XYZ file of C-alpha atoms in Angstrom:
581
model
C 9.209 6.935 -2.632
C 5.729 8.384 -2.737
C 3.057 6.347 -0.991
C -0.283 7.174 -2.542
C -3.465 5.170 -2.537
C -5.537 4.828 -5.669
C -8.215 6.942 -4.000
C -5.690 9.774 -3.564
C -4.569 9.488 -7.177
C -8.183 9.574 -8.351
C -8.810 12.639 -6.172
C -5.707 14.359 -7.584
C -6.794 13.675 -11.151
C -10.273 15.067 -10.534
C -8.903 18.092 -8.643
C -6.697 18.945 -11.643
C -9.781 19.315 -13.838
C -10.563 22.857 -12.705
C -14.042 24.038 -13.664
C -15.000 20.561 -14.881
C -14.388 18.681 -11.631
C -17.983 19.164 -10.427
C -19.269 17.732 -13.697
C -16.907 14.762 -13.414
C -17.919 14.099 -9.796
C -21.559 14.259 -10.848
C -20.812 11.159 -12.958
C -20.366 9.224 -9.715
C -24.141 9.317 -9.155
C -25.081 7.374 -12.313
C -21.982 5.254 -11.587
C -23.428 4.310 -8.203
C -26.765 3.234 -9.671
C -25.040 1.460 -12.545
C -23.166 -0.563 -9.928
C -26.494 -1.558 -8.400
C -27.950 -2.588 -11.734
C -24.784 -4.553 -12.590
C -25.299 -6.824 -9.560
C -29.082 -6.934 -9.706
C -29.202 -9.667 -12.426
C -27.046 -11.980 -10.286
C -29.234 -11.486 -7.265
C -32.336 -11.995 -9.402
C -30.878 -15.232 -10.746
C -30.323 -16.356 -7.169
C -34.004 -15.784 -6.365
C -35.099 -17.675 -9.510
C -32.808 -20.621 -8.681
C -34.067 -20.655 -5.088
C -37.704 -20.673 -6.277
C -36.900 -23.453 -8.768
C -35.209 -25.595 -6.110
C -38.111 -25.139 -3.677
C -40.752 -25.702 -6.366
C -42.355 -22.288 -5.897
C -41.469 -20.886 -9.297
C -44.337 -19.669 -11.534
C -44.770 -18.350 -15.076
C -45.591 -14.928 -13.698
C -42.363 -14.937 -11.681
C -40.367 -15.871 -14.804
C -42.048 -13.149 -16.835
C -41.454 -10.509 -14.171
C -37.851 -11.676 -13.796
C -37.299 -11.386 -17.539
C -38.717 -7.870 -17.602
C -36.597 -6.892 -14.618
C -33.479 -8.285 -16.328
C -34.314 -6.297 -19.461
C -34.902 -3.178 -17.359
C -31.496 -3.691 -15.661
C -29.728 -3.882 -19.034
C -31.553 -0.796 -20.353
C -30.857 1.149 -17.158
C -27.160 0.241 -17.328
C -26.993 1.515 -20.914
C -28.807 4.748 -20.046
C -26.680 5.364 -16.954
C -23.493 4.617 -18.922
C -24.548 7.169 -21.530
C -25.220 9.789 -18.855
C -21.886 9.020 -17.203
C -19.997 9.279 -20.503
C -21.619 12.609 -21.301
C -20.668 13.976 -17.903
C -17.222 12.429 -17.583
C -15.625 11.381 -20.874
C -16.708 14.522 -22.739
C -15.503 16.646 -19.822
C -12.131 14.877 -19.967
C -11.537 15.948 -23.561
C -12.668 19.487 -22.737
C -10.304 19.578 -19.746
C -7.270 18.778 -21.851
C -8.358 20.984 -24.717
C -8.275 23.820 -22.172
C -5.001 22.530 -20.707
C -3.342 22.644 -24.116
C -4.512 26.205 -24.661
C -3.294 27.171 -21.179
C 0.036 25.479 -21.844
C 0.395 27.330 -25.144
C -0.265 30.610 -23.363
C 2.211 29.602 -20.638
C 4.927 28.816 -23.212
C 4.394 32.246 -24.719
C 5.255 33.825 -21.351
C 8.327 31.720 -20.556
C 11.816 33.021 -21.156
C 13.570 31.700 -24.261
C 16.084 30.122 -21.896
C 13.589 27.406 -21.036
C 13.486 26.244 -24.657
C 17.272 26.333 -25.062
C 18.039 24.212 -21.979
C 17.176 20.787 -23.385
C 13.475 20.891 -22.529
C 12.099 20.273 -26.044
C 11.802 16.534 -25.383
C 9.905 17.249 -22.171
C 7.559 19.693 -23.902
C 6.879 17.206 -26.705
C 6.254 14.381 -24.229
C 3.837 16.474 -22.173
C 1.825 17.537 -25.214
C 1.984 14.374 -27.313
C 2.170 11.645 -24.665
C 1.103 12.687 -21.177
C -2.036 14.636 -22.022
C -3.127 12.116 -24.644
C -2.644 9.224 -22.219
C -4.752 10.811 -19.497
C -7.641 11.966 -21.670
C -7.832 8.688 -23.617
C -7.131 6.167 -20.846
C -8.066 7.599 -17.480
C -10.781 10.240 -17.599
C -13.374 7.733 -18.780
C -12.621 5.120 -16.088
C -13.041 7.289 -12.994
C -16.732 6.509 -12.764
C -15.972 2.814 -13.409
C -13.535 2.757 -10.496
C -16.229 4.175 -8.230
C -18.612 1.541 -9.623
C -16.119 -1.242 -8.823
C -15.901 -0.113 -5.195
C -19.697 0.047 -4.908
C -20.210 -3.377 -6.513
C -17.630 -4.924 -4.183
C -19.435 -3.445 -1.198
C -22.754 -4.857 -2.463
C -21.249 -8.338 -2.825
C -19.952 -8.318 0.735
C -23.354 -7.178 2.001
C -25.042 -9.945 0.007
C -22.701 -12.511 1.561
C -23.769 -11.402 5.024
C -27.387 -11.682 3.837
C -26.817 -15.316 2.835
C -24.989 -16.184 6.067
C -22.954 -14.173 8.490
C -20.143 -16.729 8.313
C -19.942 -16.326 4.541
C -19.761 -12.580 5.102
C -16.833 -12.945 7.507
C -14.982 -15.285 5.131
C -15.514 -12.794 2.297
C -14.082 -9.962 4.383
C -11.125 -12.155 5.405
C -10.493 -13.024 1.745
C -10.741 -9.370 0.736
C -8.033 -8.151 3.153
C -5.017 -9.913 1.520
C -6.318 -8.906 -1.908
C -6.306 -5.261 -0.807
C -2.885 -5.695 0.854
C -1.232 -7.026 -2.298
C -3.160 -4.489 -4.387
C -1.707 -1.624 -2.333
C 1.785 -3.119 -2.599
C 1.334 -3.262 -6.382
C 0.342 0.396 -6.290
C 3.519 1.346 -4.422
C 5.734 -0.610 -6.834
C 3.980 0.930 -9.805
C 4.382 4.460 -8.404
C 8.096 3.959 -7.689
C 8.756 2.884 -11.293
C 6.334 5.121 -13.172
C 8.454 8.277 -12.729
C 11.555 6.535 -14.083
C 9.557 5.121 -17.013
C 8.203 8.566 -17.923
C 11.649 10.153 -17.644
C 13.038 7.480 -19.984
C 10.162 8.187 -22.366
C 11.010 11.905 -22.241
C 14.684 11.234 -23.036
C 13.655 8.955 -25.882
C 11.387 11.635 -27.347
C 14.170 14.206 -27.108
C 16.695 11.863 -28.740
C 14.360 11.013 -31.622
C 13.514 14.690 -32.194
C 17.189 15.663 -32.195
C 17.997 12.842 -34.625
C 15.136 13.786 -36.969
C 15.896 17.522 -36.885
C 19.606 17.023 -37.496
C 19.390 14.241 -40.061
C 20.869 16.475 -42.803
C 23.972 17.309 -40.751
C 24.224 13.724 -39.512
C 24.301 12.380 -43.074
C 26.646 15.099 -44.305
C 29.263 14.279 -41.679
C 28.648 10.526 -41.876
C 27.524 10.346 -38.243
C 24.626 7.951 -38.798
C 26.370 5.237 -36.834
C 27.214 7.418 -33.846
C 23.885 9.244 -33.707
C 21.965 6.007 -34.290
C 23.766 4.563 -31.284
C 22.569 7.493 -29.183
C 18.969 6.924 -30.279
C 19.354 3.185 -29.756
C 20.729 3.859 -26.294
C 17.603 5.901 -25.509
C 15.415 3.068 -26.821
C 17.364 0.544 -24.737
C 17.052 2.675 -21.608
C 13.297 3.006 -22.145
C 13.070 -0.747 -22.715
C 15.164 -1.496 -19.601
C 12.946 0.728 -17.450
C 9.822 -0.998 -18.773
C 11.265 -4.481 -18.193
C 12.527 -3.449 -14.752
C 9.018 -2.343 -13.865
C 7.546 -5.651 -15.053
C 10.144 -7.634 -13.097
C 9.371 -5.731 -9.900
C 5.611 -5.718 -10.503
C 5.115 -9.347 -11.587
C 5.725 -11.068 -8.181
C 3.199 -8.833 -6.466
C 0.704 -9.284 -9.304
C 1.127 -13.072 -8.980
C 0.646 -12.832 -5.192
C -2.435 -10.702 -5.752
C -3.947 -13.257 -8.155
C -3.123 -16.126 -5.772
C -4.849 -14.240 -2.937
C -7.834 -13.695 -5.248
C -7.955 -17.423 -6.063
C -7.563 -18.529 -2.446
C -10.303 -16.136 -1.308
C -12.666 -17.442 -3.987
C -11.970 -21.087 -3.064
C -12.371 -20.291 0.639
C -15.856 -18.839 0.041
C -16.839 -21.933 -1.989
C -15.448 -24.320 0.660
C -17.252 -22.591 3.525
C -20.468 -22.587 1.460
C -20.117 -26.341 0.994
C -19.528 -26.929 4.726
C -22.513 -24.807 5.665
C -24.691 -26.649 3.165
C -23.415 -30.065 4.291
C -24.153 -29.190 7.914
C -27.629 -27.962 7.055
C -26.901 -24.345 7.951
C -27.967 -23.189 4.471
C -30.247 -24.856 1.963
C -29.160 -26.383 -1.319
C -30.768 -23.482 -3.152
C -28.428 -21.088 -1.332
C -25.503 -23.277 -2.309
C -26.549 -23.182 -5.966
C -26.994 -19.403 -5.784
C -23.558 -19.125 -4.262
C -22.036 -21.020 -7.184
C -23.779 -18.612 -9.611
C -21.849 -15.563 -8.468
C -18.861 -17.244 -6.835
C -16.328 -15.737 -9.255
C -18.003 -12.360 -8.917
C -17.395 -12.256 -5.175
C -14.118 -10.311 -5.479
C -14.520 -9.183 -9.114
C -15.077 -5.533 -8.140
C -11.775 -5.318 -6.249
C -9.963 -7.255 -8.978
C -11.129 -4.791 -11.616
C -10.344 -1.861 -9.300
C -6.702 -2.873 -8.779
C -6.445 -3.875 -12.436
C -6.192 -0.144 -13.132
C -3.147 0.369 -10.881
C -0.630 0.823 -13.719
C -2.961 3.165 -15.572
C -3.461 5.438 -12.562
C 0.194 5.488 -11.489
C 1.316 6.435 -15.008
C -1.371 9.134 -14.893
C 0.088 10.369 -11.600
C 3.563 10.612 -13.169
C 2.048 12.373 -16.204
C 0.395 14.922 -13.897
C 3.756 15.486 -12.178
C 5.362 16.401 -15.506
C 2.441 18.521 -16.669
C 2.472 20.453 -13.381
C 6.265 20.847 -13.493
C 5.945 22.626 -16.855
C 3.178 24.861 -15.530
C 5.362 25.615 -12.464
C 8.125 27.109 -14.635
C 8.413 30.787 -13.770
C 6.970 33.130 -16.376
C 8.484 36.431 -17.377
C 6.686 39.056 -15.323
C 3.837 40.603 -17.282
C 2.138 42.705 -14.631
C 3.347 46.046 -16.012
C 0.696 48.749 -16.241
C 2.580 51.415 -18.200
C 2.039 51.919 -21.920
C 4.738 52.910 -24.385
C 4.183 56.347 -25.914
C 3.768 56.317 -29.669
C 6.917 56.793 -31.707
C 7.683 60.487 -32.088
C 5.680 61.631 -29.037
C 8.746 61.784 -26.767
C 11.672 62.889 -28.942
C 13.314 64.308 -25.822
C 13.877 60.691 -24.735
C 16.012 58.181 -26.659
C 13.956 55.657 -28.591
C 15.984 52.891 -26.929
C 18.247 53.200 -23.914
C 20.413 50.459 -22.355
C 21.503 51.551 -18.884
C 24.220 49.510 -17.111
C 22.737 46.231 -18.349
C 24.243 42.968 -17.076
C 22.961 39.469 -17.774
C 23.896 35.846 -17.095
C 22.736 32.500 -18.443
C 22.538 30.706 -15.136
C 26.036 30.957 -13.681
C 27.592 31.982 -17.000
C 27.994 35.741 -17.307
C 27.073 37.063 -20.773
C 26.903 40.890 -20.544
C 28.676 43.362 -18.289
C 27.512 46.921 -17.726
C 26.240 47.634 -21.255
C 25.085 51.226 -21.825
C 24.126 53.011 -25.059
C 21.270 55.046 -26.539
C 19.502 54.828 -29.889
C 17.476 57.815 -31.053
C 14.419 57.552 -33.285
C 15.314 56.738 -36.880
C 18.909 55.821 -36.057
C 20.708 52.596 -36.906
C 22.943 50.956 -34.307
C 25.051 48.012 -35.441
C 26.336 45.287 -33.123
C 29.530 43.646 -34.387
C 32.263 41.525 -32.902
C 33.482 37.962 -32.382
C 30.972 35.112 -32.123
C 29.750 34.499 -28.595
C 30.517 38.051 -27.522
C 26.895 38.866 -26.591
C 25.460 40.579 -29.692
C 22.337 38.404 -29.943
C 21.826 38.593 -26.177
C 21.690 42.400 -26.335
C 19.034 42.255 -29.063
C 17.041 39.477 -27.397
C 16.870 41.358 -24.093
C 15.133 44.230 -25.897
C 12.358 41.833 -26.952
C 12.254 40.391 -23.397
C 13.165 36.886 -24.488
C 14.939 37.114 -21.142
C 14.869 39.813 -18.473
C 17.966 41.752 -17.475
C 19.621 40.819 -14.181
C 20.967 44.291 -13.417
C 20.383 47.680 -14.974
C 17.459 48.514 -17.246
C 16.352 48.794 -20.863
C 14.006 51.631 -21.719
C 11.948 52.468 -24.776
C 10.876 56.130 -24.970
C 11.679 56.517 -21.294
C 9.682 53.477 -20.086
C 11.389 50.463 -18.490
C 10.284 47.554 -20.683
C 9.696 45.413 -17.560
C 6.924 47.806 -16.582
C 5.199 47.469 -19.948
C 2.848 44.590 -20.871
C 4.615 42.178 -23.224
C 1.867 42.574 -25.848
C 2.369 46.346 -25.922
C 6.144 45.904 -26.143
C 5.937 43.455 -29.035
C 3.572 45.755 -30.924
C 6.542 48.111 -31.146
C 9.202 45.604 -32.248
C 9.740 43.543 -35.395
C 12.530 40.987 -35.675
C 14.139 39.449 -38.749
C 16.139 36.420 -37.685
C 19.037 34.863 -39.522
C 17.285 31.517 -39.111
C 13.754 31.875 -40.469
C 10.860 29.690 -39.353
C 7.716 29.451 -41.456
C 4.660 27.452 -40.449
C 3.008 24.660 -42.403
C 0.287 26.896 -43.741
C -0.436 29.043 -46.767
C 2.025 31.745 -47.758
C -0.773 34.271 -47.235
C -1.256 33.193 -43.614
C 2.491 33.145 -42.955
C 2.768 36.769 -44.101
C -0.484 37.818 -42.410
C 0.922 36.777 -39.025
C 2.320 40.297 -38.961
C -1.221 41.679 -38.971
C -3.983 39.148 -38.458
C -6.726 41.371 -39.873
C -4.770 42.280 -43.022
C -6.617 42.345 -46.323
C -5.403 40.404 -49.328
C -4.459 43.673 -51.004
C -2.228 44.629 -48.042
C -0.489 41.254 -48.094
C 0.124 41.472 -51.837
C 1.505 45.011 -51.453
C 4.073 44.045 -48.787
C 4.989 40.934 -50.802
C 5.906 43.225 -53.696
C 7.956 45.494 -51.434
C 9.726 42.470 -49.938
C 10.632 41.245 -53.437
C 8.791 37.947 -53.011
C 5.665 38.556 -55.107
C 7.168 37.191 -58.330
C 8.276 33.810 -56.978
C 5.025 33.438 -54.992
C 2.966 33.846 -58.164
C 5.015 31.110 -59.828
C 3.937 28.595 -57.181
C 1.004 26.243 -58.003
C -1.574 28.133 -55.919
C 0.126 31.496 -55.517
C -0.517 32.990 -52.089
C -2.717 30.000 -51.214
C 0.160 27.540 -51.651
C 0.739 25.533 -48.473
C 4.438 25.402 -47.661
C 6.161 22.660 -45.705
C 6.800 22.956 -41.977
C 9.712 25.311 -41.372
C 9.418 26.523 -44.964
C 11.069 23.326 -46.211
C 9.613 23.674 -49.728
C 11.216 27.123 -50.267
C 14.823 28.198 -50.640
C 16.561 30.021 -47.791
C 16.387 33.347 -49.638
C 12.688 32.909 -50.405
C 11.948 32.103 -46.766
C 13.856 35.186 -45.672
C 11.924 37.487 -47.990
C 8.596 36.131 -46.702
C 9.733 36.791 -43.123
C 10.653 40.365 -44.135
C 7.207 40.804 -45.733
C 5.707 39.642 -42.432
C 7.645 42.324 -40.545
C 6.686 44.980 -43.111
C 3.034 44.180 -42.582
C 3.447 44.524 -38.838
C 4.958 47.990 -39.393
C 6.535 48.264 -35.926
C 8.666 51.376 -35.267
C 11.665 49.347 -33.988
C 13.309 46.671 -36.136
C 15.917 44.152 -34.962
C 17.917 42.563 -37.793
C 20.010 39.485 -37.113
C 22.054 39.699 -40.317
C 19.481 38.403 -42.749
C 21.922 37.909 -45.630
C 24.586 35.969 -43.759
C 23.650 32.551 -45.127
C 22.138 33.189 -48.580
C 23.557 33.194 -52.078
C 24.562 36.340 -53.982
C 21.400 36.435 -56.127
C 19.108 36.269 -53.126
C 21.278 38.711 -51.177
C 20.505 41.450 -53.709
C 16.740 40.932 -53.367
C 16.947 40.680 -49.580
C 18.966 43.894 -49.302
C 16.307 45.682 -51.362
C 13.571 44.191 -49.154
C 15.396 45.252 -45.986
C 15.784 48.783 -47.346
C 11.997 48.925 -47.818
C 11.424 47.502 -44.333
C 13.744 49.919 -42.572
C 12.498 53.203 -43.997
C 11.714 55.510 -41.102
C 12.446 52.802 -38.497
C 14.805 52.637 -35.549
C 17.237 49.797 -36.196
C 19.395 47.479 -34.139
C 21.419 45.369 -36.554
C 23.524 42.345 -35.662
C 26.103 42.494 -38.443
C 28.376 39.742 -39.716
C 29.131 41.299 -43.090
C 30.571 44.642 -42.136
C 29.991 46.240 -45.546
C 26.256 46.311 -44.734
C 26.680 48.679 -41.765
C 29.116 51.290 -43.106
C 26.477 53.992 -42.773
C 25.307 53.054 -39.257
C 24.887 55.982 -36.860
C 26.735 54.022 -34.183
C 28.710 50.786 -34.334
C 29.220 48.870 -31.101
C 31.966 46.258 -31.086
C 30.906 43.674 -28.492
C 33.636 41.462 -27.064
C 33.353 39.168 -24.047
C 30.045 40.754 -23.031
C 31.309 44.345 -23.002
C 31.464 47.267 -25.429
C 35.095 47.218 -26.521
C 34.794 49.961 -29.191
C 32.060 52.278 -30.414
C 31.593 55.014 -32.983
C 30.915 55.475 -36.679
C 32.750 53.476 -39.317
C 35.328 56.155 -40.125
C 35.961 56.876 -36.448
C 36.576 53.215 -35.667
C 38.864 52.799 -38.647
C 40.983 55.710 -37.371
C 41.238 54.083 -33.929
C 43.009 51.130 -35.526
C 41.534 48.600 -33.121
C 39.763 45.272 -33.495
C 37.057 46.750 -35.747
C 39.646 47.883 -38.289
C 41.250 44.441 -38.163
C 37.882 42.765 -38.829
C 37.168 45.113 -41.752
C 40.543 44.409 -43.330
C 40.058 40.641 -42.955
C 36.825 40.933 -44.906
C 38.647 42.805 -47.658
C 36.624 46.016 -47.371
């Protein structure tokens, strides 16, 4: 179990703020003076009461006291404003930058990270952890410093009244701090488990929401609801477990606070009864009796908030610690056609594993400029892995992949992706206008260019039938369009990008016959003059491929043109005959 003090957690939070940490620490200065002005009215009231009890009070003293009280209130407001400008505003800027950094980090992670059950963690970090810190903790750092300062001032004032009162105050403060630190330890030990339960809950809810169509279709609402309920129950159990462990120490802390307060009052009474302090001192003591340990009470009242923040920082840092795909290459890919002596694409003894699970074994083949290579074979054989390695969704474990003679690991990812377009079987469109979804292929595209590629992709007609044409906002994931319409927009996006290499994950595999005709026409437009790698499920679409690779169990089992493979009489011929070609 980690054993951190609140001071250490505060220091960690500030240290995580990068360029803004100096600005946040600068807020401690107005916080210090605000602490002084917070206690000044009490001390002023003590002086007024003392003057009243001794009969030395005057109108001038009352007037000056009133003006000083007003000045204290105004100064507190001004200092609070300065502190908020330095600290709270910086907190929102910190996490605005963090979100941008995290987005950039996600862009550089391998696709494996997102396929290993981390979506719930990513969602929790972005939607829960960062929001919690910026809304609940950044603005209280200066307050925590103020609480420490005000507590120190109260102890000093007790020694000013009488050294015995000062000693009693210190003695009363020690058990309060002891139980406060024990509360901190309990809170830390449970906060990690609570956040992990929250992460699992987020993942379960996301999975349930994303799969609701399948769940209803197969009448799995009961089973899947139980899984979500189990996640809710686990989150609830962790929260209750924390409260059960925390409550006894919180009660002990409050008892120590009460006993310390009573002890100060009792000693004040004895000192007054014995004539060691005057009645005016006794009355002044009663004025701020319950403020004696208020600073430390407020300080430890933020234990749960800071420990949850510490657990949030752990998760945020764990995401940032995920290894990125190397992007320190300095070579640049030659333009298509500049190096015809080299294959456009060359796989050389490529092997790859997903963790301990081997996926590809010693894959080698070349694709020359303008050629079409088709990847066919049983599901799970490694076809998509071969294509995804070209786009560096993962990096090869052994061997190399080259484009125009350059190892793609030695090329900046941005330069690599400028040369590759991908049409996935499963299309994702963003909740934005159709124009912007197409223009992702070329961010500076003119409206005329977008309209032109929409016509070539056979999607112009249905776009113009929508309420606002190209300015129609579509649902997240393209939910307001049919599958065929989504696919044609994704093809238009790739056309606009105009990359020399196109990867097609059979775009017509899951659409109806009417849409298939339009999509085939759109693909024909897209592929003119391009180098193609096609993952084929419908074998009639790749009859004219320059090379067909039959991938089975991570290896190339057969290769050649359609007629050559048919003559071999192997698995390819069997697959063709099953499809009735």
